[in-house]
mmCIF file of C-alpha atoms in Angstrom:
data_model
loop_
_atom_site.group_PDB
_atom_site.id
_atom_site.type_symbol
_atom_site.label_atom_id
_atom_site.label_comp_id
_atom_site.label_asym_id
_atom_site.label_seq_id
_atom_site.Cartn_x
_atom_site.Cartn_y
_atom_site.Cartn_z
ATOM 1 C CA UNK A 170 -26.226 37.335 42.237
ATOM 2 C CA UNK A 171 -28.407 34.340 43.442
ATOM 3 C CA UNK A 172 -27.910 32.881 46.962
ATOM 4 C CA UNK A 173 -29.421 29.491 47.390
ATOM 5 C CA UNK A 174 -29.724 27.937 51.013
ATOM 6 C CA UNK A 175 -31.162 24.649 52.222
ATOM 7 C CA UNK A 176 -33.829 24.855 54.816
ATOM 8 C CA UNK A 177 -34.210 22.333 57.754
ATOM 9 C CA UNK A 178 -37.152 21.008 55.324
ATOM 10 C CA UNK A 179 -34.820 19.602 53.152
ATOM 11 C CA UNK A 180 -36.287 22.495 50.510
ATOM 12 C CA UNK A 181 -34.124 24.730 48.713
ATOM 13 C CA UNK A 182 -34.503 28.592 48.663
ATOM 14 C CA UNK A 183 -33.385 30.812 46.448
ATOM 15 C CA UNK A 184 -33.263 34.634 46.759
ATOM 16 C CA UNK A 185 -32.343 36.954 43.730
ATOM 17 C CA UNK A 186 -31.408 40.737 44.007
ATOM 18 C CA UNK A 187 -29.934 42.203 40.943
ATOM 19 C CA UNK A 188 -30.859 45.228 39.344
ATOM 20 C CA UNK A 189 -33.050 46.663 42.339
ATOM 21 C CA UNK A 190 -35.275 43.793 42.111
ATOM 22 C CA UNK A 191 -36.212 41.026 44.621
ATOM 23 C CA UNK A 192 -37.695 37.449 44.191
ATOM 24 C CA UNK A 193 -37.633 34.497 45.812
ATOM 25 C CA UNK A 194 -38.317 30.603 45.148
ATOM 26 C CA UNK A 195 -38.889 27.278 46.999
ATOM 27 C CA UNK A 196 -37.739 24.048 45.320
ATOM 28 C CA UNK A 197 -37.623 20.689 46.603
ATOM 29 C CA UNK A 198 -34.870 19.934 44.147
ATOM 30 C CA UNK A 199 -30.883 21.255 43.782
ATOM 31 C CA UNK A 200 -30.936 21.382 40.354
ATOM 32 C CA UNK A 201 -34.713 23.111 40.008
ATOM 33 C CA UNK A 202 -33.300 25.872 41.851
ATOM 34 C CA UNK A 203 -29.621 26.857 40.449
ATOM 35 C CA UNK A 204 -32.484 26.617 36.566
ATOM 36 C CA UNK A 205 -34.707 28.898 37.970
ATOM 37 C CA UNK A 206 -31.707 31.243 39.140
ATOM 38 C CA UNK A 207 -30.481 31.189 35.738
ATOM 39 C CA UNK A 208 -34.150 31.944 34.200
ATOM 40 C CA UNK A 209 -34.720 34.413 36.565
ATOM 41 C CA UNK A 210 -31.742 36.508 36.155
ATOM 42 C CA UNK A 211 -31.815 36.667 32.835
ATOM 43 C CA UNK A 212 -35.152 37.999 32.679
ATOM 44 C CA UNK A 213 -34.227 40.691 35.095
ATOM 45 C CA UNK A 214 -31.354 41.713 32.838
ATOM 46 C CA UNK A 215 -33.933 42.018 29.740
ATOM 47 C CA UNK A 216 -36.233 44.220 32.008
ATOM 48 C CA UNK A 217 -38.894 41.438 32.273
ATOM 49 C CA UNK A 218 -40.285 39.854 35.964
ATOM 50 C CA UNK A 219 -38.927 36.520 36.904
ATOM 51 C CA UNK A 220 -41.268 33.314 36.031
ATOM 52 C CA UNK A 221 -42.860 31.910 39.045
ATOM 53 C CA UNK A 222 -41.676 28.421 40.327
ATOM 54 C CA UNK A 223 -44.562 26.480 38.930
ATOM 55 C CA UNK A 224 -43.937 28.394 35.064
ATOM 56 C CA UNK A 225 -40.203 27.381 35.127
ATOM 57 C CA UNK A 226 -40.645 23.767 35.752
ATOM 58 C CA UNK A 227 -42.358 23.628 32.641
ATOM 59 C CA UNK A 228 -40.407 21.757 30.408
ATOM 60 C CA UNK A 229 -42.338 20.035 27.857
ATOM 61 C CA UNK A 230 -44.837 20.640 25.406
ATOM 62 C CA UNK A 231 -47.204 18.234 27.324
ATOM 63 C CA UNK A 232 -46.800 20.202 30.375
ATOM 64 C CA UNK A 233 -47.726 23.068 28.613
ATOM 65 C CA UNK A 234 -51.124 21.383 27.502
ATOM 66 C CA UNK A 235 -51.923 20.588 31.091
ATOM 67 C CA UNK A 236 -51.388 24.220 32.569
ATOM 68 C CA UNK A 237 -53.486 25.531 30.045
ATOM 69 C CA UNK A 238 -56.470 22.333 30.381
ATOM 70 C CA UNK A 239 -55.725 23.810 34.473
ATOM 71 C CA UNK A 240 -56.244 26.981 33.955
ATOM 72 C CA UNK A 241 -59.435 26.457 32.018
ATOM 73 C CA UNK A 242 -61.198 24.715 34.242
ATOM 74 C CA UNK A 243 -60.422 26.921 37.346
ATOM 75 C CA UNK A 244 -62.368 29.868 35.112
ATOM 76 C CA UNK A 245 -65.079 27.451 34.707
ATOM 77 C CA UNK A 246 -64.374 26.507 31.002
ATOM 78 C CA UNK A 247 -63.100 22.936 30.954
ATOM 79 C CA UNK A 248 -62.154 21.512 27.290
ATOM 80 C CA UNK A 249 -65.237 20.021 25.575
ATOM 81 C CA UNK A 250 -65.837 16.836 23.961
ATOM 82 C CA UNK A 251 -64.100 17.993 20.300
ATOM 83 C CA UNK A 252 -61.283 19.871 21.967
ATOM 84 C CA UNK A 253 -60.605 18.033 24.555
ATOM 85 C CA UNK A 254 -59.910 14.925 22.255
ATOM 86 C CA UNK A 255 -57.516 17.359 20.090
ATOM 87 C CA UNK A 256 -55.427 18.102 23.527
ATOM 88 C CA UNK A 257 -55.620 14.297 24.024
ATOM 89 C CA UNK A 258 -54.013 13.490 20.836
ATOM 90 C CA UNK A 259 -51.315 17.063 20.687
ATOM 91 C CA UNK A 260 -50.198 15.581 24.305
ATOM 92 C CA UNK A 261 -49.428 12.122 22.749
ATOM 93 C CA UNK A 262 -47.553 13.281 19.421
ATOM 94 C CA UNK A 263 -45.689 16.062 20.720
ATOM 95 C CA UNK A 264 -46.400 16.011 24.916
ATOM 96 C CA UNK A 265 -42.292 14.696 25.220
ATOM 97 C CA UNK A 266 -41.260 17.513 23.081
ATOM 98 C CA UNK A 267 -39.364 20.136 25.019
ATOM 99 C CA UNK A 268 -40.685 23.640 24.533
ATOM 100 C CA UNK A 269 -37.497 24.989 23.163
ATOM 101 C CA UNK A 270 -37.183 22.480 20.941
ATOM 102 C CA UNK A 271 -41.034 23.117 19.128
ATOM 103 C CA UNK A 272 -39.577 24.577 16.215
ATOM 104 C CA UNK A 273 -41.045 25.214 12.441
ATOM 105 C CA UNK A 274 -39.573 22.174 10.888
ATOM 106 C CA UNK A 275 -40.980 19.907 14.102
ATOM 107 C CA UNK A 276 -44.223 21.051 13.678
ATOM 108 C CA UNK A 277 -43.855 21.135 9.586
ATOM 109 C CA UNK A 278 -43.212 16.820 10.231
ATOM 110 C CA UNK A 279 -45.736 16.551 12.291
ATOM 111 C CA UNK A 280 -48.159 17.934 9.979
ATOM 112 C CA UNK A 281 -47.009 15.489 7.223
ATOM 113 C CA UNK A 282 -47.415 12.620 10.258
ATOM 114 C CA UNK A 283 -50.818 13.417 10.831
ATOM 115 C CA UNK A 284 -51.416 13.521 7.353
ATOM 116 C CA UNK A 285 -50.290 10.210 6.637
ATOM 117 C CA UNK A 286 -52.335 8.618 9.396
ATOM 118 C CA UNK A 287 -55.757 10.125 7.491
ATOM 119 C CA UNK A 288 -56.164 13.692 9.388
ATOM 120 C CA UNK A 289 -57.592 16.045 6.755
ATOM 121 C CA UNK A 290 -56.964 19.684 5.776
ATOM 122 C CA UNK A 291 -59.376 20.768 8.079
ATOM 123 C CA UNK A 292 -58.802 18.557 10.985
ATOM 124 C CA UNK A 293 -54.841 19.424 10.871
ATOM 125 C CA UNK A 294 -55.648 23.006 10.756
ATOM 126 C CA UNK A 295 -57.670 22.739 14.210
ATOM 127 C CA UNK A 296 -54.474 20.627 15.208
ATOM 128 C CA UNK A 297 -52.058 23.931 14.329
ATOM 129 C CA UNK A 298 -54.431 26.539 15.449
ATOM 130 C CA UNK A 299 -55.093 24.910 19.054
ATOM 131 C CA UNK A 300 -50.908 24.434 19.315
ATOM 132 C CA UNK A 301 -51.028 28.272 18.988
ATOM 133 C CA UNK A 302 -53.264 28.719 21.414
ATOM 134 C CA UNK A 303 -51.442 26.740 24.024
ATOM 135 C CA UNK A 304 -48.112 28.439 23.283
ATOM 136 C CA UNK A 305 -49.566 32.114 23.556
ATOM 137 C CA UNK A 306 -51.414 31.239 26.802
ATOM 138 C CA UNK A 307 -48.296 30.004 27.905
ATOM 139 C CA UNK A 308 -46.917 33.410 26.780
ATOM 140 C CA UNK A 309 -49.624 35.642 27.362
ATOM 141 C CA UNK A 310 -50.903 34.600 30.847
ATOM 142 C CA UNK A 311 -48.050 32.739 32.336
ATOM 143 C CA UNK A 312 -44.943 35.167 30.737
ATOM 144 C CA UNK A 313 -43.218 32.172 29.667
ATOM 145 C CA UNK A 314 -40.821 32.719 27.150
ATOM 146 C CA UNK A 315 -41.934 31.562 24.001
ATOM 147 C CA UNK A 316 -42.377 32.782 20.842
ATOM 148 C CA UNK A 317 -45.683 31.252 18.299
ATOM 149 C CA UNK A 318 -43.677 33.012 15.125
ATOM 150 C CA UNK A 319 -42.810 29.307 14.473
ATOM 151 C CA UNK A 320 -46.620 27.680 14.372
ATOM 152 C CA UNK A 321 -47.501 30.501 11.958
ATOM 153 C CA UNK A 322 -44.567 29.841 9.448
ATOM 154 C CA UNK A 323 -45.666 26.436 10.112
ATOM 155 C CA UNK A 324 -48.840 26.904 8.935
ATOM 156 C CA UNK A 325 -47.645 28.782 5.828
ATOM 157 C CA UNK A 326 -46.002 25.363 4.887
ATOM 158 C CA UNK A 327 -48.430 23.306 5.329
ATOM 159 C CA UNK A 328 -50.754 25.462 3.335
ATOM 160 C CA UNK A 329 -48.312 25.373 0.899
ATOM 161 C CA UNK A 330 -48.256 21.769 1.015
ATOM 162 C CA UNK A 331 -51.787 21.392 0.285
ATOM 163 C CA UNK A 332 -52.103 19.766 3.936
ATOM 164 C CA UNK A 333 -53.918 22.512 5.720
ATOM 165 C CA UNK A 334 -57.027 24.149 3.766
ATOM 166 C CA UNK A 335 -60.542 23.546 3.473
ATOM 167 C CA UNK A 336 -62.739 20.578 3.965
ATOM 168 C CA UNK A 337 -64.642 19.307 0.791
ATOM 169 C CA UNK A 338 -68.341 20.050 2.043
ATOM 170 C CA UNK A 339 -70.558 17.369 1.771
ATOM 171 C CA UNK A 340 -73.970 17.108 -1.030
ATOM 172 C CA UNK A 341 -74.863 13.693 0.155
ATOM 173 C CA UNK A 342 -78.455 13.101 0.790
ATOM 174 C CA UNK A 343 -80.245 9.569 1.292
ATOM 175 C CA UNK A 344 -82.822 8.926 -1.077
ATOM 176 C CA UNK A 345 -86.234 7.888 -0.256
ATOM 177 C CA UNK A 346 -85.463 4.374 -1.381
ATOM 178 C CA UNK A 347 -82.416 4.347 0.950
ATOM 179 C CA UNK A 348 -84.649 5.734 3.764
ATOM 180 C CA UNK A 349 -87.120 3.235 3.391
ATOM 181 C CA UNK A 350 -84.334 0.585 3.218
ATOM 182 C CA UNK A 351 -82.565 1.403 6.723
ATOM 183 C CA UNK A 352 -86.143 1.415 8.658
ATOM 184 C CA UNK A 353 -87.003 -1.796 7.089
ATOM 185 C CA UNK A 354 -83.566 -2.939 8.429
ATOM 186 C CA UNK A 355 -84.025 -1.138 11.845
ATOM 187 C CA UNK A 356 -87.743 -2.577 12.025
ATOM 188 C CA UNK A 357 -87.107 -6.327 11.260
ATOM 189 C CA UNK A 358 -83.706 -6.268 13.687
ATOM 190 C CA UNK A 359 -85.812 -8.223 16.751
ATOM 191 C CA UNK A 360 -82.306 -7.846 19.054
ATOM 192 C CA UNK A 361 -82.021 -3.637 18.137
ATOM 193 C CA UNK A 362 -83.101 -2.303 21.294
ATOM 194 C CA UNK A 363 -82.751 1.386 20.228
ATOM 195 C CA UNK A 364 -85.839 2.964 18.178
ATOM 196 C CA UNK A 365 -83.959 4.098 15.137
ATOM 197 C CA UNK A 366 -86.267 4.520 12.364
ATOM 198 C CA UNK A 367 -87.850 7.191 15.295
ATOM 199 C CA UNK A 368 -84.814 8.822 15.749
ATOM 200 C CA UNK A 369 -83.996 8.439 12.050
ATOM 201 C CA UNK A 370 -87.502 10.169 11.437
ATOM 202 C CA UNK A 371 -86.539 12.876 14.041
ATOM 203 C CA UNK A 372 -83.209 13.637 12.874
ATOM 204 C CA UNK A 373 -84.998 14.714 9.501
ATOM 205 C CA UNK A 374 -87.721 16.135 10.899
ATOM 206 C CA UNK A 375 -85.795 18.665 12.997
ATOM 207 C CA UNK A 376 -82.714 18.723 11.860
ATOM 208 C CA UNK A 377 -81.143 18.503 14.697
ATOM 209 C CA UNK A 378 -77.918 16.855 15.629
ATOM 210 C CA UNK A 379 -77.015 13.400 17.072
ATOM 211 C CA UNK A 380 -75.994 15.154 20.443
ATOM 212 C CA UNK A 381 -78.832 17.119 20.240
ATOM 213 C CA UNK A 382 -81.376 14.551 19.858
ATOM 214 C CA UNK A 383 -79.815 12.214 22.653
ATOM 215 C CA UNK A 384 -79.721 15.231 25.234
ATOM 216 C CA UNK A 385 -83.226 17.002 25.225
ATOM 217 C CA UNK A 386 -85.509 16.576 28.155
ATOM 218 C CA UNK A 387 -89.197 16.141 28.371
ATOM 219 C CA UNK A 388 -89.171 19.660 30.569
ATOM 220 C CA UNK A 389 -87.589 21.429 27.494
ATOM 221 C CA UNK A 390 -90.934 20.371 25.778
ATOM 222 C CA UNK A 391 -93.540 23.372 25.567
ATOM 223 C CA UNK A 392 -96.655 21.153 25.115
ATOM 224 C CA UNK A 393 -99.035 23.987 23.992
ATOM 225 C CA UNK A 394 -96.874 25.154 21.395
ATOM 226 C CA UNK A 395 -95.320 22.741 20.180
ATOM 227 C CA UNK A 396 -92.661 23.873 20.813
ATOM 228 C CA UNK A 397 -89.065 22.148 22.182
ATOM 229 C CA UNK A 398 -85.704 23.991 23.612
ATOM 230 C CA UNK A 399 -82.407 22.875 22.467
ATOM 231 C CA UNK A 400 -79.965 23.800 25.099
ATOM 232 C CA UNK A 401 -76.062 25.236 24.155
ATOM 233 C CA UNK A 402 -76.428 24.251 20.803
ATOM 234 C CA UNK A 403 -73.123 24.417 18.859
ATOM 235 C CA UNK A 404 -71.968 27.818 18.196
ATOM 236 C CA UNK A 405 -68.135 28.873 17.142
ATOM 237 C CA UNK A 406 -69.049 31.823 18.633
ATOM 238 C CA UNK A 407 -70.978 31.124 21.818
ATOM 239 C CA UNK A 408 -69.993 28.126 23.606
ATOM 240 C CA UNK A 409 -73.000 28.037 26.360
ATOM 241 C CA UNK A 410 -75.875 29.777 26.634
ATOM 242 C CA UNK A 411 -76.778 29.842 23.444
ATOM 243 C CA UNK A 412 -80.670 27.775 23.826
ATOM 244 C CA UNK A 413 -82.886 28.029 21.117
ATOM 245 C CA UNK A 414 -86.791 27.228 20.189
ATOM 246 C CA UNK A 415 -87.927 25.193 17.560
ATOM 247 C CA UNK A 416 -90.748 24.446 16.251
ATOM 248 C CA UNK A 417 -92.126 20.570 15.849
ATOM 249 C CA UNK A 418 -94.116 20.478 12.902
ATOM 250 C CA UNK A 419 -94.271 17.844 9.677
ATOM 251 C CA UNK A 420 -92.277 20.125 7.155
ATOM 252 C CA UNK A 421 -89.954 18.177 5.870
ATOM 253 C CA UNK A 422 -92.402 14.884 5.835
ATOM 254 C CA UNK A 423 -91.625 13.315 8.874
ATOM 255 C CA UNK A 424 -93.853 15.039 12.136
ATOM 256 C CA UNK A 425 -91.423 15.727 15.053
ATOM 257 C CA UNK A 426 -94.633 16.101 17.345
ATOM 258 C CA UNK A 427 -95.948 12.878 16.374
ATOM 259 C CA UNK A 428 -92.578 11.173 16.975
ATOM 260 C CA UNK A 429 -92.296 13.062 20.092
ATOM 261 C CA UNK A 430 -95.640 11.297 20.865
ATOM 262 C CA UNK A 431 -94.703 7.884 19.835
ATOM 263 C CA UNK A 432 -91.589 8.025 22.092
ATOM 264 C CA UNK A 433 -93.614 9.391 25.051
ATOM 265 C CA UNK A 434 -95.870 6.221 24.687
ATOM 266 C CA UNK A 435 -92.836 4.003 24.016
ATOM 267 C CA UNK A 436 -91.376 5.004 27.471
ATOM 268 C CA UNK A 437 -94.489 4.880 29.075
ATOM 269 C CA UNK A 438 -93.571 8.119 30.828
ATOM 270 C CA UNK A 439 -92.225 11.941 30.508
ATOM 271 C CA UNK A 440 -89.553 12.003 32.945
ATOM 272 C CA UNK A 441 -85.520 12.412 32.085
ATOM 273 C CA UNK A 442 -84.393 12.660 28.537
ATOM 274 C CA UNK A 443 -86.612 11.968 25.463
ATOM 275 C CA UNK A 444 -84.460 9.847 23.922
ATOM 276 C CA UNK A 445 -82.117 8.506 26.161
ATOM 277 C CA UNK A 446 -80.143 7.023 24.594
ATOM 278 C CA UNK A 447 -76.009 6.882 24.336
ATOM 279 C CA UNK A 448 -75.388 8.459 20.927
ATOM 280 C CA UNK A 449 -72.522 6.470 20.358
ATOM 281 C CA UNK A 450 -74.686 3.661 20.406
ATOM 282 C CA UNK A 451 -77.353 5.325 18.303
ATOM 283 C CA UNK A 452 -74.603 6.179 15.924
ATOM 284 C CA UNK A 453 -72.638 2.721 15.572
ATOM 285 C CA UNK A 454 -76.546 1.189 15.016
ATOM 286 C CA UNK A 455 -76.484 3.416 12.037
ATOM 287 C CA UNK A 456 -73.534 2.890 10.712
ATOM 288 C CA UNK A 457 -74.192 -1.061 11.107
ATOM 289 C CA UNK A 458 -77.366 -0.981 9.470
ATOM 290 C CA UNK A 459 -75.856 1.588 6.043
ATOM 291 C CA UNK A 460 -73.516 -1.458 5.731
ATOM 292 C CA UNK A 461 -76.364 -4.123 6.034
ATOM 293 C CA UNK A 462 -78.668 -2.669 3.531
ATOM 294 C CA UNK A 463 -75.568 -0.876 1.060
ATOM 295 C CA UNK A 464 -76.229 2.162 1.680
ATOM 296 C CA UNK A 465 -73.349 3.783 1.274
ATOM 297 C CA UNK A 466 -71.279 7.216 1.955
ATOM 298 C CA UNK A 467 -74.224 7.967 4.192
ATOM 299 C CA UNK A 468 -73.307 9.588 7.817
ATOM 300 C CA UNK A 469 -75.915 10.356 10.520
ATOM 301 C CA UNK A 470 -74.779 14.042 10.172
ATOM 302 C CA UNK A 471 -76.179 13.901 6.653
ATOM 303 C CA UNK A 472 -79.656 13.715 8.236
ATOM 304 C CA UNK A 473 -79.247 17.307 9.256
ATOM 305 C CA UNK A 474 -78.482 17.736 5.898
ATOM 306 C CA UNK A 475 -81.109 16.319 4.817
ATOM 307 C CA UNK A 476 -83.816 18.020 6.883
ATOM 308 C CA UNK A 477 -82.251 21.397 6.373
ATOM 309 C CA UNK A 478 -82.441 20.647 2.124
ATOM 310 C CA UNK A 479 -86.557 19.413 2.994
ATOM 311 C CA UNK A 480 -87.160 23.013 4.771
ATOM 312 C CA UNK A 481 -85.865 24.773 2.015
ATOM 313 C CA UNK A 482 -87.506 22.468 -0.726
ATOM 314 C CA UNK A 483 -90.954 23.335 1.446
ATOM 315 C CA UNK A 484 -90.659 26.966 0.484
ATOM 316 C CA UNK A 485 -89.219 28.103 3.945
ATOM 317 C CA UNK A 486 -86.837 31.399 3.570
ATOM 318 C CA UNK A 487 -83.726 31.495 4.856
ATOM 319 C CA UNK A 488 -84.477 33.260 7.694
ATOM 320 C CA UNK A 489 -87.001 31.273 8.592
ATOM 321 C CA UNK A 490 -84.916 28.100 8.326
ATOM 322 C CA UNK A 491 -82.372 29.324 10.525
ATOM 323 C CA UNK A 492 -84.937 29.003 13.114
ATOM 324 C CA UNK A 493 -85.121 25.834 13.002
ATOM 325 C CA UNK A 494 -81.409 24.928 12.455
ATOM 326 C CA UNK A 495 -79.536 27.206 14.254
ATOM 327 C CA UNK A 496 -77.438 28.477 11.541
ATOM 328 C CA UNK A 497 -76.677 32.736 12.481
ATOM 329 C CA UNK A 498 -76.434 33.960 8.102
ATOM 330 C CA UNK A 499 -76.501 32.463 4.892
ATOM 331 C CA UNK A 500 -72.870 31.770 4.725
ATOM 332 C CA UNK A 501 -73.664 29.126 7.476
ATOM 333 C CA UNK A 502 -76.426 27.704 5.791
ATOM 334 C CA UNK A 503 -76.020 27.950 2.236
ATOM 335 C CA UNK A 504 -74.008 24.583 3.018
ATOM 336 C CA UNK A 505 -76.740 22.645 3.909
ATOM 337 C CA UNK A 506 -79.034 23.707 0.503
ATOM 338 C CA UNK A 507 -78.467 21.334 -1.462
ATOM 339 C CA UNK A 508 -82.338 21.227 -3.239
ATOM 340 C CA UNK A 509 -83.053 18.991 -5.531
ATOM 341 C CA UNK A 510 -84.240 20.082 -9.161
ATOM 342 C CA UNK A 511 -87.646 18.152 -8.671
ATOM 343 C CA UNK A 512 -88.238 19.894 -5.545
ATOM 344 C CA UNK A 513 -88.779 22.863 -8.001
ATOM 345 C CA UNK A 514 -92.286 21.150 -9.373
ATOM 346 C CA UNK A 515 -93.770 21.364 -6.351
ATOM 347 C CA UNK A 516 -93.126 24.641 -5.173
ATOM 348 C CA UNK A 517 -94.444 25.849 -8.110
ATOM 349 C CA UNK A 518 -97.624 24.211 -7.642
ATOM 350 C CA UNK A 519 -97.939 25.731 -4.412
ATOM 351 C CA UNK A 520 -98.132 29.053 -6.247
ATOM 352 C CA UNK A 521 -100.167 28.361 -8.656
ATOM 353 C CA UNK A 522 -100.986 27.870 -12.146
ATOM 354 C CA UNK A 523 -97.959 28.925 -14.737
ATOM 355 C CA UNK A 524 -99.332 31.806 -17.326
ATOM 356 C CA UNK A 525 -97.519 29.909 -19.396
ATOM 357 C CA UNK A 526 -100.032 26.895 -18.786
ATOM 358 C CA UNK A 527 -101.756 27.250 -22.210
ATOM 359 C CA UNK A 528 -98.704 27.235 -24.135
ATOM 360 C CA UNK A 529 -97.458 24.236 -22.379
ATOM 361 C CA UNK A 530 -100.619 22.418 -23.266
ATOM 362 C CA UNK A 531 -100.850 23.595 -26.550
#
């Protein structure tokens, strides 16, 4: 039986002893206390430890969120950028929810919510899976009592649905006219402060994401070789730590050293980032500038793209592009390969003359 007794703090204790077990609480509040007595001895009676104070005051699904953003950072792995605006928008759809109350069909309409307001198969799926992951650290690390059998049967509904799946990858690649179009438009834009037919140029060149490009520094440049350091690039697997060297060369047309170059006399100095620039900014400037000229369809992701197709068109193997993209197998890459037919005619001719040559001119 519980015993609860105010303290000359005003605080409520409550003591438990029931089955040979022992625990004890503090609460500031009546009611928190006679909860937690109930919580706690029923756990005792199914053989399990009673929650601490802090667990059973959870009561919604945003407080959930929070512990678990909480306990992330105090192991040194805060939320990034992509997951931490996923949290942001779980906590405002379904933060009121109460926990007991997250059931299948919930979660089943909130799927069809998100759906409506434009969230893809893939982005939903991210939405279900991180939902999981809050309700089994919850579980797992915390002892709450919660269940994720719900999320899962969810997920088998909204599969069914056709709402959850995957993405529809992406072939688009800017054509040379297009190219030529958008640094016309960047050049003759006398109020654009940014350099964007540079980092336009770059982008190709390396391949390299927006991110990316907006967050190397001059001291990850290896001047004799040529060489530059991207730092924690993106990696499902590896989330920091995971630097790699690439080379700057003129494969794909454009030459990353020479741009590097450029922007090092642009600056008039080597200090800080090479381009620093926001890449929000850089990225709105592109967008702006697709719609000036008509290009259209055309995302500064497809740059990567882009480059990544140029490698491979250059007669680079896929191991060999991987070094310069990032990707770990072909399963990654194999994405990004979209070559273009013509592209054919000139590898060729870098291997040189067809036996068939005679018959052709014949």
């Amino acid at each position: 039986m519980a015993s609860i007794t105010k303290l000359p703090s005003g605080a409520y204790r409550v003591q438990i002893r029931r089955k040979g077990r022992y625990a004890s609480e503090t609460f500031l509040r009546r009611d928190d206390a006679h909860r937690w007595a109930r919580q706690a001895e029923t756990r005792v009676d199914q053989g399990l430890a009673p929650n601490k104070s802090s667990v059973s005051r959870l009561q919604t699904f945003g407080d959930l969120i929070d512990l678990h953003i909480t306990d992330m950072c105090e192991v040194g792995k805060p939320p990034r950028r992509s997951k931490a605006a996923t949290l942001t928008t779980l906590k405002r759809d379904l933060g009121k929810e109460r926990i007991g109350h997250l059931d299948r069909q919930k979660l089943i309409d909130y799927g069809k919510m998100r759906a409506d307001q434009g969230a893809g198969p893939v982005t939903l799926g991210i939405d279900i899976g991180v939902i999981k992951m809050i309700i089994t650290h919850a579980a797992a690390v915390h002892g709450l009592d919660i269940s994720p059998e719900p999320v899962d049967l969810a997920r088998v509904a909204l599969k069914r649905l056709g709402l959850i799946g995957k993405g529809t990858e992406r072939d688009r690649r800017p054509t040379t006219d297009e190219l030529n179009r958008l640094f016309r438009c960047f050049d003759d834009n006398e109020r654009l402060t940014l350099p964007m037919t540079r980092i336009v140029k770059f982008a190709v060149a390396t391949a390299m994401r927006l991110d990316e490009i907006c967050r190397v520094a001059w001291t990850d440049l290896d001047v004799d070789r040529r060489m530059l350091m991207i730092r924690d690039r993106k990696d499902p697997r590896n989330k920091t730590g995971n630097d790699q060297r690439i080379p700057l060369f003129a494969a794909t047309e454009f030459d990353a050293w020479a741009l590097v170059t450029d922007q090092a006399k642009e600056l008039g100095h080597a200090r800080g980032r090479i381009f620093p620039y926001n890449s929000r900014s850089v990225g709105t400037a592109f967008r702006r500038a697709c719609v000036e000229v008509r290009v259209k369809d055309l995302h500064f992701h497809d740059l990567r793209h882009e480059g990544t197709s140029r490698l491979f068109e250059a007669g680079f193997a896929i191991e060999q592009v991987s070094l310069v993209t990032g990707h770990k197998d072909w399963k990654m890459l194999r994405r990004y390969t979209h070559i273009r037919p013509e592209a054919l005619h000139r590898l060729a001719a870098s291997r040189g003359p067809s036996p068939l040559g005679d018959l052709a001119a014949e």
